[in-house]
Amino acid sequence: MQTVPVPWSMWYDTRTLDLTFPDAWDLTVSHMKGGPDIGEAGIRRALEEPIGAPRLRDLARGRRDAAILVDDLTRPTPAYRILPCVLEELAAGGLGDDRVRIVCAVASHRPMIREDMIKKLGVDIVDRLEVVNHNAYDNLEFYGNSSQGIPIWVNRDFARSDVKIAAGMITPRGGMFGGGSKLLIPGACGRQTIFANHSYCPSEIFREHIEEVAGIIGLEYIVNPLLNGEGGVMAMVAGHPEKAFQRGVEIAKDLYASPVPRGMDVIVCNAWPKDTEGTQSGMARVPLHAAGHEALRPGGTMVITAACPEGLGFHSVMGPGTLFKERGRARMAAEGAERQRPREIVFTPNMNKYDVRAQFGPDVIHYRTWPEVLADLERHHGPAAKACVFPYGAIQYGVV
């Protein structure tokens, strides 16, 4: 057997999972270009050399207070490595711990509990600073409507702060990149805003609209790392929300680049490092979206592998049963009638068949062990199949 170790269960485990394949199979493992961890020195250097903005300590001087948005455990951002340096910058500008609030920008996900906050921020920060969950249903400030008619409801704690910082990360999201101002919208917006933005904002101006809303609210600064295949910080940008983000995307297209082959019988996309829950596991397919061509041959099988230690998870806007989800499913069914959709398997040990059907639809095949998956693939594709594995698909940028 050929063995491919893949990272598994972000935030909950550091071990890898071995995926095995027959020796006779033509097996490709598509890794990102990547880069070494830049270490604390590299993180500090990014803060010392901000892009399109003053150094954070200079921005903080004479200001009343600051609020920092951080993402939740559905995202792999190592805030516990980044924030100590950010807090030092703010303190050097006169904003000590008692004048800084951290807002967990959970969007319409579940709130974070103390254990989650410690994983994300480190116990020292959790015990020292005010750390609050965003509530998409209350404690919101209204900013009127955007140019697209989207009502702008924003977390009040963040809205009323003087210095506004977003500390997320840059990752590929198919046709666009996450990061920058996207931690604010949807991360710290009301449910009405999140639903309307994802439902009615045209895709061709989606990112432009995010920047517009961030400007209305007054986001001044971002701090965004890029992660390698081991979860290390291989690059980081800081500074102006748009200018620093655009530079980060340029770096991301290079470092996240992962070759996508053609004509595969089997493609395995691992959802790490966004594999904490089922509602996010579809991001495993990201490298295939970006490549813009059919990597699977007709009759091929797509396999999503996802640890999902939190099970199906929760998303009040896009989760199972929501209007957004059902509309998307109807659209996919219509598209499927026009073109053949690939056979799809979801391998996850921590969701049952009802969870998988709710998230992926009734036609998806679910297995809870890899030997079951392998037996299925051998039955369908025989002894001489061509297969490709994306070991950390949720952060891989597919290139032809």
Short mmCIF file of C-alpha atoms in Angstrom, two decimals:
data_model
loop_
_atom_site.label_atom_id
_atom_site.label_comp_id
_atom_site.label_asym_id
_atom_site.label_seq_id
_atom_site.Cartn_x
_atom_site.Cartn_y
_atom_site.Cartn_z
CA MET A 1 0.00 0.00 0.00
CA GLN A 2 1.04 3.61 -0.66
CA THR A 3 0.54 5.87 2.34
CA VAL A 4 -0.22 9.60 2.40
CA PRO A 5 -0.19 11.21 5.87
CA VAL A 6 -2.57 14.17 6.10
CA PRO A 7 -2.97 16.69 8.96
CA TRP A 8 -6.09 16.02 10.95
CA SER A 9 -8.44 17.71 13.43
CA MET A 10 -7.25 21.34 13.67
CA TRP A 11 -7.27 22.73 17.24
CA TYR A 12 -7.98 19.27 18.67
CA ASP A 13 -5.08 17.03 17.61
CA THR A 14 -1.56 17.35 16.24
CA ARG A 15 -1.31 13.83 14.81
CA THR A 16 -1.65 12.99 11.14
CA LEU A 17 -4.02 10.46 9.58
CA ASP A 18 -2.63 7.91 7.12
CA LEU A 19 -4.61 7.52 3.89
CA THR A 20 -3.65 4.32 2.07
CA PHE A 21 -3.91 3.52 -1.64
CA PRO A 22 -3.11 0.41 -3.72
CA ASP A 23 0.51 0.11 -4.87
CA ALA A 24 -0.59 -0.16 -8.49
CA TRP A 25 -2.44 3.14 -8.47
CA ASP A 26 -0.86 6.18 -10.14
CA LEU A 27 -0.85 8.44 -7.09
CA THR A 28 -0.07 12.16 -6.98
CA VAL A 29 0.15 14.29 -3.84
CA SER A 30 -0.32 17.98 -4.59
CA HIS A 31 1.50 20.13 -2.03
CA MET A 32 1.47 23.92 -1.91
CA LYS A 33 4.69 25.75 -2.69
CA GLY A 34 4.73 26.90 0.94
CA GLY A 35 7.57 28.34 2.93
CA PRO A 36 9.27 28.08 6.34
CA ASP A 37 7.85 29.60 9.49
CA ILE A 38 8.98 33.22 9.78
CA GLY A 39 9.10 33.02 13.58
CA GLU A 40 8.46 35.81 16.05
CA ALA A 41 11.08 37.95 14.33
CA GLY A 42 9.14 37.79 11.05
CA ILE A 43 5.87 38.61 12.78
CA ARG A 44 7.44 41.64 14.44
CA ARG A 45 9.01 42.72 11.17
CA ALA A 46 5.60 42.78 9.47
CA LEU A 47 4.28 45.04 12.24
CA GLU A 48 7.35 47.27 12.03
CA GLU A 49 6.92 47.65 8.26
CA PRO A 50 3.16 48.09 7.71
CA ILE A 51 1.76 48.45 4.21
CA GLY A 52 -0.05 51.69 3.39
CA ALA A 53 -0.50 52.74 7.02
CA PRO A 54 1.48 54.16 9.96
CA ARG A 55 3.03 51.77 12.42
CA LEU A 56 0.34 50.57 14.85
CA ARG A 57 1.96 52.31 17.84
CA ASP A 58 1.80 55.61 15.95
CA LEU A 59 -1.81 54.99 14.97
CA ALA A 60 -2.68 54.36 18.63
CA ARG A 61 -1.15 57.54 20.08
CA GLY A 62 -3.74 59.90 21.50
CA ARG A 63 -6.61 57.50 20.81
CA ARG A 64 -9.24 56.51 23.35
CA ASP A 65 -9.28 52.70 23.01
CA ALA A 66 -8.97 49.83 20.55
CA ALA A 67 -10.89 46.73 19.55
CA ILE A 68 -9.38 43.71 17.79
CA LEU A 69 -11.45 41.23 15.82
CA VAL A 70 -10.28 37.61 15.90
CA ASP A 71 -11.81 34.62 14.16
CA ASP A 72 -13.09 31.42 15.80
CA LEU A 73 -12.01 27.78 15.70
CA THR A 74 -13.49 27.27 12.23
CA ARG A 75 -10.41 29.18 11.05
CA PRO A 76 -6.77 28.21 11.75
CA THR A 77 -5.41 31.71 12.45
CA PRO A 78 -2.83 31.37 15.28
CA ALA A 79 -3.91 34.52 17.10
CA TYR A 80 -2.00 33.32 20.16
CA ARG A 81 1.21 33.97 18.19
CA ILE A 82 0.17 37.24 16.56
CA LEU A 83 -1.70 39.14 19.27
CA PRO A 84 1.09 39.44 21.86
CA CYS A 85 3.08 41.49 19.33
CA VAL A 86 0.01 43.54 18.38
CA LEU A 87 -0.71 44.28 22.05
CA GLU A 88 2.89 45.41 22.54
CA GLU A 89 2.47 47.85 19.65
CA LEU A 90 -0.74 49.24 21.10
CA ALA A 91 0.83 49.57 24.57
CA ALA A 92 3.79 51.44 23.05
CA GLY A 93 1.24 53.89 21.63
CA GLY A 94 -0.46 54.38 25.00
CA LEU A 95 -3.25 51.79 24.81
CA GLY A 96 -2.65 49.29 27.59
CA ASP A 97 -4.63 46.16 28.37
CA ASP A 98 -7.45 48.05 30.09
CA ARG A 99 -8.11 50.02 26.91
CA VAL A 100 -8.14 47.10 24.48
CA ARG A 101 -11.07 44.77 23.87
CA ILE A 102 -10.96 41.55 21.82
CA VAL A 103 -14.12 40.67 19.91
CA CYS A 104 -14.51 37.08 18.75
CA ALA A 105 -15.89 37.64 15.24
CA VAL A 106 -17.93 34.44 15.07
CA ALA A 107 -20.37 35.80 12.44
CA SER A 108 -23.39 33.46 12.58
CA HIS A 109 -21.43 30.52 14.03
CA ARG A 110 -21.74 29.32 17.61
CA PRO A 111 -20.24 31.47 20.37
CA MET A 112 -16.82 30.58 21.72
CA ILE A 113 -16.45 29.22 25.24
CA ARG A 114 -13.43 29.82 27.48
CA GLU A 115 -11.69 26.65 26.29
CA ASP A 116 -12.02 27.82 22.67
CA MET A 117 -10.70 31.27 23.54
CA ILE A 118 -7.66 29.77 25.24
CA LYS A 119 -6.89 27.68 22.15
CA LYS A 120 -7.22 30.70 19.90
CA LEU A 121 -5.66 33.45 22.06
CA GLY A 122 -3.63 31.71 24.75
CA VAL A 123 -4.52 31.61 28.43
CA ASP A 124 -2.46 34.71 29.26
CA ILE A 125 -4.48 36.98 26.96
CA VAL A 126 -7.79 35.41 27.98
CA ASP A 127 -7.00 36.08 31.64
CA ARG A 128 -5.61 39.60 31.07
CA LEU A 129 -7.98 41.25 28.60
CA GLU A 130 -11.67 41.72 28.02
CA VAL A 131 -12.68 39.09 25.47
CA VAL A 132 -16.28 39.05 24.20
CA ASN A 133 -18.29 37.06 21.68
CA HIS A 134 -20.00 38.79 18.79
CA ASN A 135 -23.77 38.33 18.84
CA ALA A 136 -25.34 38.44 15.37
CA TYR A 137 -28.79 39.05 16.88
CA ASP A 138 -28.23 41.83 19.42
CA ASN A 139 -25.75 44.45 20.65
CA LEU A 140 -25.59 45.88 17.13
CA GLU A 141 -25.13 49.38 15.70
CA PHE A 142 -26.91 50.39 12.47
CA TYR A 143 -24.90 52.25 9.81
CA GLY A 144 -27.60 52.55 7.15
CA ASN A 145 -27.55 50.74 3.81
CA SER A 146 -24.59 50.12 1.53
CA SER A 147 -24.51 51.03 -2.17
CA GLN A 148 -25.97 47.57 -2.85
CA GLY A 149 -28.88 48.17 -0.50
CA ILE A 150 -27.45 45.85 2.15
CA PRO A 151 -28.41 46.95 5.69
CA ILE A 152 -25.25 47.37 7.76
CA TRP A 153 -25.60 46.11 11.32
CA VAL A 154 -22.27 45.88 13.19
CA ASN A 155 -21.17 44.66 16.60
CA ARG A 156 -21.62 47.64 18.93
CA ASP A 157 -18.48 46.96 20.98
CA PHE A 158 -16.42 47.12 17.82
CA ALA A 159 -18.36 49.98 16.24
CA ARG A 160 -17.87 52.26 19.24
CA SER A 161 -14.16 51.59 19.63
CA ASP A 162 -11.69 54.23 18.46
CA VAL A 163 -8.98 52.10 16.79
CA LYS A 164 -10.50 49.22 14.82
CA ILE A 165 -8.27 46.24 13.94
CA ALA A 166 -9.04 42.96 12.16
CA ALA A 167 -6.67 40.08 12.92
CA GLY A 168 -7.73 37.25 10.59
CA MET A 169 -5.73 35.45 7.91
CA ILE A 170 -5.49 35.30 4.13
CA THR A 171 -6.70 32.06 2.52
CA PRO A 172 -7.93 31.07 -0.94
CA ARG A 173 -11.70 30.75 -1.23
CA GLY A 174 -12.06 29.54 -4.81
CA GLY A 175 -12.69 32.58 -6.97
CA MET A 176 -11.53 35.02 -4.30
CA PHE A 177 -9.40 35.23 -1.15
CA GLY A 178 -10.57 35.48 2.43
CA GLY A 179 -8.91 37.79 4.90
CA GLY A 180 -8.60 41.52 5.37
CA SER A 181 -11.96 43.24 5.84
CA LYS A 182 -13.85 39.97 5.48
CA LEU A 183 -13.35 39.36 9.19
CA LEU A 184 -15.58 42.39 9.78
CA ILE A 185 -18.26 41.46 7.26
CA PRO A 186 -19.52 38.83 7.93
CA GLY A 187 -17.50 38.20 11.11
CA ALA A 188 -18.82 41.08 13.26
CA CYS A 189 -22.08 41.90 11.46
CA GLY A 190 -25.70 41.13 12.23
CA ARG A 191 -27.47 38.13 10.77
CA GLN A 192 -29.58 40.32 8.51
CA THR A 193 -26.42 41.85 7.05
CA ILE A 194 -24.72 38.47 6.64
CA PHE A 195 -27.70 36.93 4.86
CA ALA A 196 -28.30 39.89 2.58
CA ASN A 197 -24.62 40.27 1.71
CA HIS A 198 -24.22 36.61 0.74
CA SER A 199 -27.60 36.43 -1.01
CA TYR A 200 -27.86 39.65 -2.98
CA CYS A 201 -24.42 41.19 -3.47
CA PRO A 202 -23.24 40.38 -7.04
CA SER A 203 -20.27 38.04 -7.01
CA GLU A 204 -18.22 40.24 -9.33
CA ILE A 205 -18.24 43.08 -6.77
CA PHE A 206 -18.40 40.97 -3.61
CA ARG A 207 -14.90 41.91 -2.44
CA GLU A 208 -15.36 45.55 -3.44
CA HIS A 209 -18.53 45.65 -1.37
CA ILE A 210 -16.74 44.23 1.66
CA GLU A 211 -14.16 47.04 1.42
CA GLU A 212 -16.94 49.61 1.07
CA VAL A 213 -18.63 48.43 4.26
CA ALA A 214 -15.30 48.32 6.11
CA GLY A 215 -14.68 51.93 5.09
CA ILE A 216 -18.10 53.01 6.33
CA ILE A 217 -17.49 51.37 9.69
CA GLY A 218 -13.96 52.74 9.99
CA LEU A 219 -11.74 49.64 9.96
CA GLU A 220 -8.21 51.07 10.04
CA TYR A 221 -5.79 48.18 10.28
CA ILE A 222 -5.42 44.50 9.49
CA VAL A 223 -2.95 41.86 10.64
CA ASN A 224 -3.07 38.77 8.40
CA PRO A 225 -0.72 35.77 8.41
CA LEU A 226 -0.49 33.08 5.71
CA LEU A 227 -0.06 29.51 6.91
CA ASN A 228 2.02 26.66 5.50
CA GLY A 229 1.08 22.99 5.41
CA GLU A 230 2.19 22.49 9.01
CA GLY A 231 0.15 25.45 10.28
CA GLY A 232 3.23 27.66 10.63
CA VAL A 233 3.23 31.35 9.74
CA MET A 234 5.06 31.47 6.38
CA ALA A 235 4.29 35.15 5.71
CA MET A 236 2.35 38.03 7.25
CA VAL A 237 1.02 41.41 6.14
CA ALA A 238 -0.11 44.30 8.32
CA GLY A 239 -1.40 47.78 7.67
CA HIS A 240 -4.13 49.41 5.57
CA PRO A 241 -7.13 47.06 5.12
CA GLU A 242 -7.10 47.18 1.30
CA LYS A 243 -3.44 47.80 0.51
CA ALA A 244 -2.06 45.24 2.93
CA PHE A 245 -4.67 42.71 1.86
CA GLN A 246 -3.84 43.11 -1.83
CA ARG A 247 -0.16 42.58 -1.10
CA GLY A 248 -1.10 39.53 0.94
CA VAL A 249 -3.09 38.10 -1.97
CA GLU A 250 -0.07 38.51 -4.26
CA ILE A 251 2.00 36.52 -1.78
CA ALA A 252 -0.80 34.00 -1.30
CA LYS A 253 -1.10 33.20 -5.02
CA ASP A 254 2.57 32.27 -4.96
CA LEU A 255 2.92 30.42 -1.66
CA TYR A 256 -0.46 28.63 -1.62
CA ALA A 257 -0.03 27.52 -5.26
CA SER A 258 -0.75 23.80 -5.67
CA PRO A 259 -0.72 21.97 -9.02
CA VAL A 260 -4.03 20.47 -10.16
CA PRO A 261 -3.66 17.51 -12.54
CA ARG A 262 -6.14 16.55 -15.26
CA GLY A 263 -8.12 13.40 -15.88
CA MET A 264 -8.04 11.86 -12.41
CA ASP A 265 -10.21 8.89 -11.48
CA VAL A 266 -10.14 9.92 -7.81
CA ILE A 267 -9.45 13.23 -6.10
CA VAL A 268 -9.13 13.38 -2.32
CA CYS A 269 -9.46 16.82 -0.73
CA ASN A 270 -8.68 17.03 2.98
CA ALA A 271 -10.56 19.82 4.81
CA TRP A 272 -7.72 20.62 7.24
CA PRO A 273 -7.12 23.23 8.62
CA LYS A 274 -10.83 24.11 8.40
CA ASP A 275 -12.00 20.69 9.55
CA THR A 276 -13.32 21.41 13.02
CA GLU A 277 -16.96 21.07 11.95
CA GLY A 278 -19.04 19.78 9.06
CA THR A 279 -20.54 23.11 7.97
CA GLN A 280 -17.05 24.26 6.90
CA SER A 281 -15.76 21.00 5.44
CA GLY A 282 -16.82 21.77 1.88
CA MET A 283 -13.88 24.19 1.78
CA ALA A 284 -11.72 21.13 1.18
CA ARG A 285 -12.61 21.56 -2.53
CA VAL A 286 -11.08 25.05 -2.75
CA PRO A 287 -8.06 24.13 -4.94
CA LEU A 288 -10.39 22.73 -7.61
CA HIS A 289 -12.49 25.91 -7.76
CA ALA A 290 -9.47 28.10 -8.35
CA ALA A 291 -7.97 25.96 -11.10
CA GLY A 292 -10.87 26.58 -13.48
CA HIS A 293 -10.86 23.18 -15.22
CA GLU A 294 -12.19 19.68 -14.69
CA ALA A 295 -9.62 17.68 -12.77
CA LEU A 296 -11.85 14.59 -12.56
CA ARG A 297 -12.57 12.49 -15.61
CA PRO A 298 -16.25 11.66 -16.32
CA GLY A 299 -17.27 8.95 -13.87
CA GLY A 300 -14.60 9.97 -11.38
CA THR A 301 -15.03 10.16 -7.61
CA MET A 302 -14.50 13.17 -5.38
CA VAL A 303 -13.60 12.36 -1.76
CA ILE A 304 -13.76 14.91 1.05
CA THR A 305 -11.95 13.90 4.22
CA ALA A 306 -12.78 15.87 7.36
CA ALA A 307 -12.13 15.15 11.04
CA CYS A 308 -15.05 17.30 12.30
CA PRO A 309 -14.31 16.89 16.04
CA GLU A 310 -17.26 19.21 16.74
CA GLY A 311 -19.61 17.19 14.54
CA LEU A 312 -21.86 18.98 12.07
CA GLY A 313 -21.41 22.33 13.80
CA PHE A 314 -23.63 25.39 13.51
CA HIS A 315 -24.23 28.18 11.01
CA SER A 316 -27.43 30.18 11.40
CA VAL A 317 -27.25 31.66 7.88
CA MET A 318 -25.74 28.89 5.73
CA GLY A 319 -26.28 25.75 7.82
CA PRO A 320 -28.69 22.88 7.07
CA GLY A 321 -32.31 23.91 6.86
CA THR A 322 -31.62 27.60 6.25
CA LEU A 323 -33.12 29.50 3.33
CA PHE A 324 -29.64 30.18 1.97
CA LYS A 325 -28.76 26.48 2.07
CA GLU A 326 -31.98 25.34 0.43
CA ARG A 327 -31.68 27.92 -2.34
CA GLY A 328 -28.13 26.78 -3.01
CA ARG A 329 -29.20 23.15 -3.09
CA ALA A 330 -31.96 23.91 -5.60
CA ARG A 331 -29.49 25.78 -7.81
CA MET A 332 -27.02 22.89 -7.68
CA ALA A 333 -29.79 20.44 -8.59
CA ALA A 334 -30.66 22.56 -11.62
CA GLU A 335 -27.02 22.71 -12.65
CA GLY A 336 -26.69 18.98 -12.12
CA ALA A 337 -29.54 18.39 -14.58
CA GLU A 338 -27.51 20.19 -17.24
CA ARG A 339 -24.16 18.53 -16.60
CA GLN A 340 -22.99 15.36 -14.93
CA ARG A 341 -21.94 15.92 -11.35
CA PRO A 342 -19.12 13.77 -9.97
CA ARG A 343 -19.74 10.92 -7.62
CA GLU A 344 -18.93 12.19 -4.11
CA ILE A 345 -17.84 10.51 -0.90
CA VAL A 346 -17.52 12.23 2.47
CA PHE A 347 -15.25 10.49 4.96
CA THR A 348 -15.70 11.79 8.48
CA PRO A 349 -15.73 9.76 11.69
CA ASN A 350 -17.59 12.36 13.74
CA MET A 351 -20.76 12.89 11.71
CA ASN A 352 -23.52 10.40 10.99
CA LYS A 353 -25.38 9.89 7.72
CA TYR A 354 -28.07 12.40 8.67
CA ASP A 355 -25.48 15.10 9.37
CA VAL A 356 -23.76 14.43 6.05
CA ARG A 357 -27.01 14.45 4.06
CA ALA A 358 -28.07 17.69 5.75
CA GLN A 359 -24.82 19.37 4.75
CA PHE A 360 -24.01 17.79 1.38
CA GLY A 361 -27.32 16.45 0.05
CA PRO A 362 -28.97 13.04 -0.28
CA ASP A 363 -26.73 11.65 -3.04
CA VAL A 364 -23.43 11.89 -1.15
CA ILE A 365 -21.96 8.62 0.17
CA HIS A 366 -20.78 8.68 3.78
CA TYR A 367 -18.15 6.49 5.41
CA ARG A 368 -16.72 6.72 8.91
CA THR A 369 -13.51 4.75 8.32
CA TRP A 370 -10.85 5.02 5.60
CA PRO A 371 -10.83 1.25 4.85
CA GLU A 372 -14.51 1.58 3.86
CA VAL A 373 -13.64 4.45 1.52
CA LEU A 374 -10.75 2.53 -0.02
CA ALA A 375 -12.87 -0.58 -0.59
CA ASP A 376 -15.49 1.55 -2.36
CA LEU A 377 -12.87 3.25 -4.55
CA GLU A 378 -11.29 -0.08 -5.53
CA ARG A 379 -14.70 -1.49 -6.49
CA HIS A 380 -15.44 1.50 -8.69
CA HIS A 381 -12.05 2.26 -10.19
CA GLY A 382 -10.23 -1.05 -10.21
CA PRO A 383 -6.54 -1.84 -9.81
CA ALA A 384 -5.02 0.87 -12.02
CA ALA A 385 -6.71 4.14 -11.09
CA LYS A 386 -5.18 7.61 -11.17
CA ALA A 387 -5.61 9.54 -7.93
CA CYS A 388 -4.57 12.89 -6.49
CA VAL A 389 -4.55 14.00 -2.84
CA PHE A 390 -4.68 17.59 -1.60
CA PRO A 391 -3.44 17.18 2.01
CA TYR A 392 -4.65 20.59 3.28
CA GLY A 393 -7.21 21.48 0.65
CA ALA A 394 -8.89 24.31 2.52
CA ILE A 395 -5.80 26.51 2.12
CA GLN A 396 -4.48 25.32 -1.25
CA TYR A 397 -4.67 27.55 -4.33
CA GLY A 398 -5.09 25.36 -7.36
CA VAL A 399 -3.05 26.14 -10.47
CA VAL A 400 -2.97 24.35 -13.80
#
